[in-house]
Amino acid sequence: MHAWHLRPASAADVEPAAELRAVVMRPDLERLGRYDDHRVRQRLRDAFEPAHTWVVETGGAFAGCVALRPADGGYWLEHFYLAPDAQGAGIGSGVLRRLLDRCDRERAPVRLNVLQGSPARRLYERHGFVPESEDAVDVFMVRPLSPAP
Protein backbone atom coordinates (compact mmCIF):
# COMPACT_ATOMS: atom_id res chain seq x y z
CA MET A 1 0.00 0.00 0.00
CA HIS A 2 1.23 3.49 -0.81
CA ALA A 3 1.66 6.00 2.02
CA TRP A 4 -1.38 8.22 2.46
CA HIS A 5 -3.01 10.36 5.10
CA LEU A 6 -6.29 12.12 5.71
CA ARG A 7 -6.63 15.78 6.54
CA PRO A 8 -9.79 17.78 7.23
CA ALA A 9 -11.18 19.40 4.10
CA SER A 10 -11.57 23.13 3.73
CA ALA A 11 -13.74 25.23 1.43
CA ALA A 12 -10.71 25.53 -0.88
CA ASP A 13 -10.91 21.79 -1.62
CA VAL A 14 -14.27 21.97 -3.39
CA GLU A 15 -12.91 22.59 -6.90
CA PRO A 16 -10.20 19.89 -6.82
CA ALA A 17 -12.84 17.49 -5.49
CA ALA A 18 -15.34 18.50 -8.20
CA GLU A 19 -12.71 17.98 -10.92
CA LEU A 20 -11.74 14.59 -9.51
CA ARG A 21 -15.40 13.55 -9.39
CA ALA A 22 -15.77 14.40 -13.08
CA VAL A 23 -12.72 12.30 -13.99
CA VAL A 24 -13.49 9.20 -11.96
CA MET A 25 -17.24 9.07 -12.54
CA ARG A 26 -17.15 9.79 -16.27
CA PRO A 27 -16.81 6.17 -17.50
CA ASP A 28 -19.71 4.88 -15.37
CA LEU A 29 -21.92 7.89 -16.06
CA GLU A 30 -21.28 7.64 -19.81
CA ARG A 31 -22.06 3.90 -19.72
CA LEU A 32 -25.37 4.75 -18.02
CA GLY A 33 -26.07 7.59 -20.49
CA ARG A 34 -26.02 10.13 -17.63
CA TYR A 35 -22.78 12.11 -18.10
CA ASP A 36 -23.18 15.87 -18.13
CA ASP A 37 -19.93 17.87 -17.95
CA HIS A 38 -21.42 20.67 -15.84
CA ARG A 39 -23.79 18.64 -13.66
CA VAL A 40 -21.15 16.12 -12.56
CA ARG A 41 -19.16 18.95 -10.97
CA GLN A 42 -22.10 21.02 -9.73
CA ARG A 43 -23.62 18.15 -7.77
CA LEU A 44 -20.46 17.93 -5.68
CA ARG A 45 -20.28 21.71 -5.24
CA ASP A 46 -23.89 21.80 -4.05
CA ALA A 47 -23.40 19.02 -1.49
CA PHE A 48 -19.84 19.74 -0.32
CA GLU A 49 -19.64 20.12 3.47
CA PRO A 50 -16.04 20.62 4.63
CA ALA A 51 -16.98 19.82 8.24
CA HIS A 52 -17.79 16.21 7.24
CA THR A 53 -15.17 15.78 4.50
CA TRP A 54 -11.55 14.66 4.45
CA VAL A 55 -8.92 14.96 1.76
CA VAL A 56 -6.74 11.97 0.94
CA GLU A 57 -3.15 12.96 0.27
CA THR A 58 -0.28 10.94 -1.10
CA GLY A 59 3.17 12.47 -1.23
CA GLY A 60 1.69 15.73 0.05
CA ALA A 61 -0.62 16.05 -2.96
CA PHE A 62 -4.41 15.89 -3.30
CA ALA A 63 -5.27 12.30 -4.24
CA GLY A 64 -8.91 12.04 -3.25
CA CYS A 65 -11.70 12.89 -0.88
CA VAL A 66 -14.38 11.25 1.21
CA ALA A 67 -17.29 12.48 3.31
CA LEU A 68 -18.99 10.86 6.27
CA ARG A 69 -22.19 12.78 6.91
CA PRO A 70 -24.26 12.17 10.05
CA ALA A 71 -27.84 11.16 9.23
CA ASP A 72 -30.65 9.09 10.71
CA GLY A 73 -28.71 7.70 13.68
CA GLY A 74 -25.79 6.68 11.49
CA TYR A 75 -23.75 8.03 8.60
CA TRP A 76 -23.83 8.41 4.84
CA LEU A 77 -20.52 7.71 3.12
CA GLU A 78 -20.36 10.15 0.21
CA HIS A 79 -18.00 11.73 -2.29
CA PHE A 80 -15.44 8.94 -2.04
CA TYR A 81 -13.18 9.54 -5.02
CA LEU A 82 -9.55 8.57 -5.58
CA ALA A 83 -7.38 9.78 -8.43
CA PRO A 84 -6.86 7.05 -11.04
CA ASP A 85 -3.14 6.75 -10.20
CA ALA A 86 -4.04 6.17 -6.51
CA GLN A 87 -6.53 3.39 -7.25
CA GLY A 88 -5.67 -0.27 -6.87
CA ALA A 89 -2.93 0.35 -4.29
CA GLY A 90 -4.94 -0.34 -1.13
CA ILE A 91 -5.55 3.33 -0.35
CA GLY A 92 -9.31 3.08 -0.78
CA SER A 93 -9.49 0.07 1.54
CA GLY A 94 -7.32 1.83 4.12
CA VAL A 95 -9.40 5.00 4.07
CA LEU A 96 -12.64 3.04 4.24
CA ARG A 97 -11.37 0.85 7.09
CA ARG A 98 -10.39 3.94 9.12
CA LEU A 99 -13.81 5.54 8.71
CA LEU A 100 -15.69 2.31 9.36
CA ASP A 101 -13.66 1.65 12.52
CA ARG A 102 -14.91 5.00 13.81
CA CYS A 103 -18.51 4.07 12.96
CA ASP A 104 -18.09 0.68 14.64
CA ARG A 105 -16.87 2.35 17.86
CA GLU A 106 -19.99 4.52 17.75
CA ARG A 107 -22.18 1.50 16.87
CA ALA A 108 -23.49 3.49 13.89
CA PRO A 109 -24.72 1.98 10.61
CA VAL A 110 -23.33 3.40 7.38
CA ARG A 111 -25.19 3.88 4.10
CA LEU A 112 -24.02 4.81 0.63
CA ASN A 113 -25.06 4.66 -2.96
CA VAL A 114 -22.94 3.45 -5.84
CA LEU A 115 -23.66 3.58 -9.56
CA GLN A 116 -25.01 0.43 -11.17
CA GLY A 117 -22.11 -1.60 -12.60
CA SER A 118 -19.42 0.42 -10.83
CA PRO A 119 -16.33 -1.56 -9.82
CA ALA A 120 -16.42 0.39 -6.51
CA ARG A 121 -19.29 -1.85 -5.43
CA ARG A 122 -16.82 -4.72 -4.92
CA LEU A 123 -14.80 -2.57 -2.50
CA TYR A 124 -17.90 -1.81 -0.48
CA GLU A 125 -19.03 -5.44 -0.43
CA ARG A 126 -15.59 -6.52 0.85
CA HIS A 127 -16.13 -4.14 3.76
CA GLY A 128 -19.53 -5.55 4.73
CA PHE A 129 -21.96 -3.41 2.73
CA VAL A 130 -25.03 -5.16 1.36
CA PRO A 131 -27.63 -3.90 -1.13
CA GLU A 132 -30.68 -2.35 0.47
CA SER A 133 -32.49 -1.16 -2.67
CA GLU A 134 -31.70 -0.11 -6.21
CA ASP A 135 -33.01 1.67 -9.24
CA ALA A 136 -31.86 1.95 -12.85
CA VAL A 137 -28.91 4.18 -11.89
CA ASP A 138 -27.96 3.55 -8.25
CA VAL A 139 -27.52 0.71 -5.80
CA PHE A 140 -28.22 1.82 -2.23
CA MET A 141 -26.14 -0.14 0.27
CA VAL A 142 -25.94 -0.40 4.05
CA ARG A 143 -23.32 -1.75 6.38
CA PRO A 144 -25.39 -3.21 9.20
CA LEU A 145 -24.14 -3.19 12.74
CA SER A 146 -22.32 -6.30 13.84
CA PRO A 147 -23.54 -7.90 17.04
CA ALA A 148 -22.28 -6.16 20.18
CA PRO A 149 -19.20 -7.82 21.67
PDB file of C-alpha atoms in Angstrom, residues 1-4 58 63 82-95 97 123 126:
ATOM      1  CA  MET A   1       0.000   0.000   0.000  1.00  0.00           C
ATOM      2  CA  HIS A   2       1.229   3.493  -0.811  1.00  0.00           C
ATOM      3  CA  ALA A   3       1.660   5.999   2.015  1.00  0.00           C
ATOM      4  CA  TRP A   4      -1.378   8.218   2.460  1.00  0.00           C
ATOM      5  CA  THR A  58      -0.279  10.936  -1.105  1.00  0.00           C
ATOM      6  CA  ALA A  63      -5.267  12.297  -4.241  1.00  0.00           C
ATOM      7  CA  LEU A  82      -9.550   8.569  -5.581  1.00  0.00           C
ATOM      8  CA  ALA A  83      -7.379   9.777  -8.435  1.00  0.00           C
ATOM      9  CA  PRO A  84      -6.855   7.049 -11.040  1.00  0.00           C
ATOM     10  CA  ASP A  85      -3.137   6.754 -10.202  1.00  0.00           C
ATOM     11  CA  ALA A  86      -4.038   6.172  -6.512  1.00  0.00           C
ATOM     12  CA  GLN A  87      -6.532   3.391  -7.249  1.00  0.00           C
ATOM     13  CA  GLY A  88      -5.666  -0.273  -6.872  1.00  0.00           C
ATOM     14  CA  ALA A  89      -2.933   0.352  -4.295  1.00  0.00           C
ATOM     15  CA  GLY A  90      -4.939  -0.339  -1.127  1.00  0.00           C
ATOM     16  CA  ILE A  91      -5.545   3.325  -0.347  1.00  0.00           C
ATOM     17  CA  GLY A  92      -9.313   3.080  -0.785  1.00  0.00           C
ATOM     18  CA  SER A  93      -9.488   0.071   1.542  1.00  0.00           C
ATOM     19  CA  GLY A  94      -7.316   1.833   4.121  1.00  0.00           C
ATOM     20  CA  VAL A  95      -9.402   4.998   4.068  1.00  0.00           C
ATOM     21  CA  ARG A  97     -11.370   0.850   7.086  1.00  0.00           C
ATOM     22  CA  LEU A 123     -14.797  -2.571  -2.497  1.00  0.00           C
ATOM     23  CA  ARG A 126     -15.586  -6.518   0.849  1.00  0.00           C
TER      24      ARG A 126
END
